[in-house]
Amino acid sequence: MPGSGFQVPASARWLGAGLLGIAFLLFPCSLTLEVSVGKATTITAVNGTNVLLPCTFSTCMGFENLQFWWTFNNSEEFKNLLDGTVKNEKSEPKIRSNIDPSRIEMAGSVKEKKNNISILILNLEFSDKGKYTCRVKNPKEKNAQHEATISLIVVDKLVKVDNTVTIIILSVVGGLIGLLIVIMLIKKFVTFIIKKTQEKKKECLVNSSGNDNTENGMAGSKAEQKATPKL
């Protein structure tokens, strides 16, 4: 009708949505921001040493003026450790504030698509034990945010795990399995020998019976020949 706007047919809209869904299946890619601290969600470190707290982010839409924070939380306190920005994929993280520059350092890089905003904690103390959260916000994704948390345990020294009992148990189990296999092989071998012996005995009995029948038949023929009476 004159003056009316152009409307896209419903079939075309459904077709467009279907093609978009197929594209997502053929080219799987998360359009949302994701943050990861790696597979291990708990790190154990020795008091007085340095420890790396990993954190990486990923997005298929790219990023501009990306913001990130590191926070600390335990049963006694919550505090912001460090926050910064990353202008784009070609820029390094720029720290805006750091609660303790002498003990907390940036250890990551976003160049070469590493997207790494890990931090390094120097000269660990027992009070550093707690949960560390890495949070990222990407303005290019309508300020989408995501975070990941890693737990840090600080010990006086790393305890070496004694695997003696485990080794003994595995050795015993392995020995029992090996013994069972040997017994089964011996059983099969003995069964085979017995079967062969029985077959030979049976064959001998058959042959002996045949010989006896033959001899009896021959004797009977001679007897019949002698028994013919004279008239």
Short mmCIF file of C-alpha atoms in Angstrom, two decimals:
data_model
loop_
_atom_site.label_atom_id
_atom_site.label_comp_id
_atom_site.label_asym_id
_atom_site.label_seq_id
_atom_site.Cartn_x
_atom_site.Cartn_y
_atom_site.Cartn_z
CA MET A 1 0.00 0.00 0.00
CA PRO A 2 1.22 3.55 -0.67
CA GLY A 3 2.94 5.09 2.32
CA SER A 4 3.45 1.76 4.09
CA GLY A 5 6.98 0.60 5.00
CA PHE A 6 8.58 -2.47 3.50
CA GLN A 7 8.13 -5.55 5.69
CA VAL A 8 10.40 -8.58 5.55
CA PRO A 9 8.40 -11.77 5.02
CA ALA A 10 8.32 -14.15 7.99
CA SER A 11 9.82 -16.92 5.84
CA ALA A 12 12.85 -14.74 5.11
CA ARG A 13 13.34 -13.99 8.78
CA TRP A 14 13.20 -17.68 9.65
CA LEU A 15 15.65 -18.44 6.86
CA GLY A 16 18.07 -15.81 8.15
CA ALA A 17 17.87 -17.18 11.67
CA GLY A 18 18.46 -20.69 10.37
CA LEU A 19 21.51 -19.65 8.36
CA LEU A 20 22.91 -17.86 11.41
CA GLY A 21 22.45 -20.99 13.52
CA ILE A 22 24.19 -23.11 10.89
CA ALA A 23 27.08 -20.64 10.83
CA PHE A 24 27.50 -20.98 14.60
CA LEU A 25 27.60 -24.78 14.24
CA LEU A 26 30.10 -24.73 11.39
CA PHE A 27 32.30 -22.09 13.02
CA PRO A 28 32.04 -22.71 16.77
CA CYS A 29 33.16 -19.65 18.66
CA SER A 30 32.10 -18.19 21.95
CA LEU A 31 30.85 -14.65 21.41
CA THR A 32 30.78 -14.03 25.15
CA LEU A 33 33.72 -13.10 27.30
CA GLU A 34 35.37 -15.97 29.15
CA VAL A 35 37.98 -15.90 31.93
CA SER A 36 40.05 -18.86 33.09
CA VAL A 37 42.61 -19.55 35.82
CA GLY A 38 43.60 -22.90 34.35
CA LYS A 39 42.70 -26.48 35.22
CA ALA A 40 44.00 -26.32 38.80
CA THR A 41 41.70 -24.26 40.99
CA THR A 42 44.00 -24.59 44.02
CA ILE A 43 47.70 -23.76 44.27
CA THR A 44 49.96 -24.75 47.17
CA ALA A 45 53.13 -22.70 47.69
CA VAL A 46 55.84 -22.43 50.33
CA ASN A 47 56.06 -19.44 52.64
CA GLY A 48 58.73 -16.95 51.53
CA THR A 49 58.69 -17.99 47.86
CA ASN A 50 57.10 -16.40 44.79
CA VAL A 51 53.94 -17.77 43.20
CA LEU A 52 52.27 -17.14 39.85
CA LEU A 53 48.48 -16.76 39.84
CA PRO A 54 47.36 -17.47 36.25
CA CYS A 55 44.52 -15.72 34.46
CA THR A 56 43.63 -15.55 30.78
CA PHE A 57 40.59 -14.28 28.90
CA SER A 58 39.10 -15.01 25.50
CA THR A 59 36.56 -13.40 23.19
CA CYS A 60 35.80 -13.75 19.50
CA MET A 61 34.64 -10.14 19.16
CA GLY A 62 37.95 -8.58 20.09
CA PHE A 63 38.32 -5.94 22.78
CA GLU A 64 39.00 -2.23 23.28
CA ASN A 65 39.80 -0.54 26.58
CA LEU A 66 39.32 -3.83 28.37
CA GLN A 67 39.32 -3.56 32.17
CA PHE A 68 40.51 -6.16 34.66
CA TRP A 69 40.72 -6.55 38.45
CA TRP A 70 42.38 -8.88 40.93
CA THR A 71 40.71 -9.18 44.33
CA PHE A 72 41.61 -11.09 47.49
CA ASN A 73 39.17 -12.69 49.90
CA ASN A 74 39.55 -14.81 53.01
CA SER A 75 37.62 -15.31 56.24
CA GLU A 76 38.91 -12.02 57.65
CA GLU A 77 39.03 -9.48 54.84
CA PHE A 78 38.23 -8.56 51.24
CA LYS A 79 40.41 -6.16 49.26
CA ASN A 80 41.26 -5.03 45.75
CA LEU A 81 44.81 -5.99 44.90
CA LEU A 82 45.30 -4.62 41.41
CA ASP A 83 43.32 -3.24 38.51
CA GLY A 84 44.25 -2.13 35.04
CA THR A 85 43.25 -1.71 31.42
CA VAL A 86 44.28 -3.05 28.03
CA LYS A 87 43.70 -0.68 25.11
CA ASN A 88 43.70 -3.32 22.35
CA GLU A 89 45.34 -6.53 21.14
CA LYS A 90 48.60 -4.68 20.38
CA SER A 91 48.92 -3.06 23.80
CA GLU A 92 50.31 -4.37 27.06
CA PRO A 93 48.26 -4.22 30.29
CA LYS A 94 48.44 -0.84 31.99
CA ILE A 95 48.12 -0.87 35.78
CA ARG A 96 45.92 1.82 37.26
CA SER A 97 46.32 0.87 40.92
CA ASN A 98 48.32 -1.67 42.90
CA ILE A 99 47.85 -2.17 46.63
CA ASP A 100 51.47 -3.30 47.10
CA PRO A 101 53.82 -2.85 44.10
CA SER A 102 56.71 -4.35 46.08
CA ARG A 103 54.90 -7.68 46.36
CA ILE A 104 52.49 -7.84 43.40
CA GLU A 105 53.61 -7.67 39.77
CA MET A 106 51.97 -8.17 36.39
CA ALA A 107 53.29 -11.32 34.78
CA GLY A 108 51.12 -11.63 31.67
CA SER A 109 51.00 -10.26 28.16
CA VAL A 110 48.16 -9.81 25.68
CA LYS A 111 50.39 -9.60 22.63
CA GLU A 112 50.42 -12.47 20.14
CA LYS A 113 46.88 -13.32 21.29
CA LYS A 114 48.05 -14.59 24.68
CA ASN A 115 45.40 -12.54 26.51
CA ASN A 116 47.31 -13.19 29.72
CA ILE A 117 46.74 -10.97 32.77
CA SER A 118 48.37 -13.22 35.37
CA ILE A 119 50.03 -11.75 38.45
CA LEU A 120 53.09 -12.71 40.48
CA ILE A 121 53.04 -12.53 44.27
CA LEU A 122 56.50 -12.09 45.78
CA ASN A 123 57.78 -13.29 49.13
CA LEU A 124 54.68 -15.19 50.21
CA GLU A 125 53.33 -14.88 53.73
CA PHE A 126 50.91 -17.11 55.61
CA SER A 127 48.40 -14.26 55.57
CA ASP A 128 48.30 -14.51 51.75
CA LYS A 129 46.26 -17.68 52.05
CA GLY A 130 42.81 -17.20 50.55
CA LYS A 131 40.84 -16.87 47.33
CA TYR A 132 42.01 -14.70 44.45
CA THR A 133 39.52 -13.62 41.81
CA CYS A 134 40.39 -12.38 38.34
CA ARG A 135 37.58 -10.29 36.81
CA VAL A 136 37.41 -8.85 33.28
CA LYS A 137 35.01 -6.39 31.61
CA ASN A 138 34.92 -5.82 27.85
CA PRO A 139 33.19 -2.59 26.68
CA LYS A 140 33.17 -3.95 23.12
CA GLU A 141 30.72 -6.64 24.25
CA LYS A 142 28.31 -4.18 25.88
CA ASN A 143 30.41 -4.24 29.06
CA ALA A 144 30.16 -8.02 29.38
CA GLN A 145 31.92 -9.30 32.52
CA HIS A 146 33.30 -12.63 33.59
CA GLU A 147 35.49 -13.86 36.42
CA ALA A 148 37.37 -16.90 37.71
CA THR A 149 38.68 -17.72 41.18
CA ILE A 150 41.75 -19.63 42.35
CA SER A 151 42.59 -20.66 45.92
CA LEU A 152 46.07 -20.22 47.37
CA ILE A 153 47.39 -22.33 50.25
CA VAL A 154 50.61 -21.23 51.95
CA VAL A 155 52.59 -23.89 53.83
CA ASP A 156 55.83 -23.99 55.79
CA LYS A 157 57.22 -26.68 53.51
CA LEU A 158 55.90 -29.04 50.91
CA VAL A 159 55.24 -32.49 52.32
CA LYS A 160 56.61 -35.27 50.20
CA VAL A 161 53.94 -37.87 49.60
CA ASP A 162 54.98 -41.35 50.75
CA ASN A 163 53.92 -43.82 48.09
CA THR A 164 55.39 -46.88 49.82
CA VAL A 165 52.03 -48.33 50.86
CA THR A 166 50.59 -47.72 47.40
CA ILE A 167 53.57 -49.41 45.77
CA ILE A 168 53.26 -52.42 48.10
CA ILE A 169 49.55 -52.76 47.38
CA LEU A 170 50.10 -52.52 43.63
CA SER A 171 52.93 -55.07 43.84
CA VAL A 172 50.74 -57.54 45.78
CA VAL A 173 47.82 -57.09 43.40
CA GLY A 174 50.12 -57.48 40.41
CA GLY A 175 51.66 -60.61 41.92
CA LEU A 176 48.24 -62.15 42.56
CA ILE A 177 47.13 -61.42 39.01
CA GLY A 178 50.35 -62.95 37.67
CA LEU A 179 49.86 -66.05 39.88
CA LEU A 180 46.30 -66.48 38.63
CA ILE A 181 47.49 -66.29 35.04
CA VAL A 182 50.17 -68.93 35.69
CA ILE A 183 47.62 -71.23 37.40
CA MET A 184 45.24 -70.87 34.46
CA LEU A 185 48.02 -71.71 31.98
CA ILE A 186 49.07 -74.76 34.02
CA LYS A 187 45.44 -75.90 34.22
CA LYS A 188 45.03 -75.60 30.46
CA PHE A 189 48.29 -77.49 29.89
CA VAL A 190 47.32 -80.33 32.27
CA THR A 191 43.87 -80.55 30.69
CA PHE A 192 45.48 -80.77 27.26
CA ILE A 193 47.83 -83.59 28.38
CA ILE A 194 44.99 -85.55 30.00
CA LYS A 195 42.85 -85.19 26.89
CA LYS A 196 45.65 -86.41 24.64
CA THR A 197 46.35 -89.36 26.97
CA GLN A 198 42.68 -90.38 26.97
CA GLU A 199 42.58 -90.17 23.19
CA LYS A 200 45.61 -92.48 22.92
CA LYS A 201 44.09 -95.01 25.36
CA LYS A 202 40.84 -94.99 23.41
CA GLU A 203 42.73 -95.52 20.17
CA CYS A 204 44.63 -98.45 21.70
CA LEU A 205 41.41 -100.08 22.93
CA VAL A 206 39.84 -99.77 19.48
CA ASN A 207 42.87 -101.32 17.80
CA SER A 208 43.01 -104.16 20.36
CA SER A 209 39.34 -104.95 19.87
CA GLY A 210 39.79 -105.09 16.11
CA ASN A 211 42.68 -107.49 16.39
CA ASP A 212 40.71 -109.82 18.69
CA ASN A 213 37.79 -109.96 16.26
CA THR A 214 40.10 -110.77 13.37
CA GLU A 215 41.76 -113.65 15.22
CA ASN A 216 38.38 -115.09 16.30
CA GLY A 217 37.14 -114.99 12.72
CA MET A 218 40.18 -116.85 11.42
CA ALA A 219 39.88 -119.52 14.11
CA GLY A 220 36.23 -120.10 13.31
CA SER A 221 36.97 -120.70 9.63
CA LYS A 222 39.52 -123.40 10.43
CA ALA A 223 37.13 -125.08 12.80
CA GLU A 224 34.41 -125.25 10.17
CA GLN A 225 36.81 -126.77 7.64
CA LYS A 226 37.84 -129.57 10.09
CA ALA A 227 34.31 -130.31 11.14
CA THR A 228 33.25 -131.64 7.64
CA PRO A 229 32.16 -135.34 8.21
CA LYS A 230 33.27 -138.20 6.00
CA LEU A 231 30.58 -140.38 4.47
#
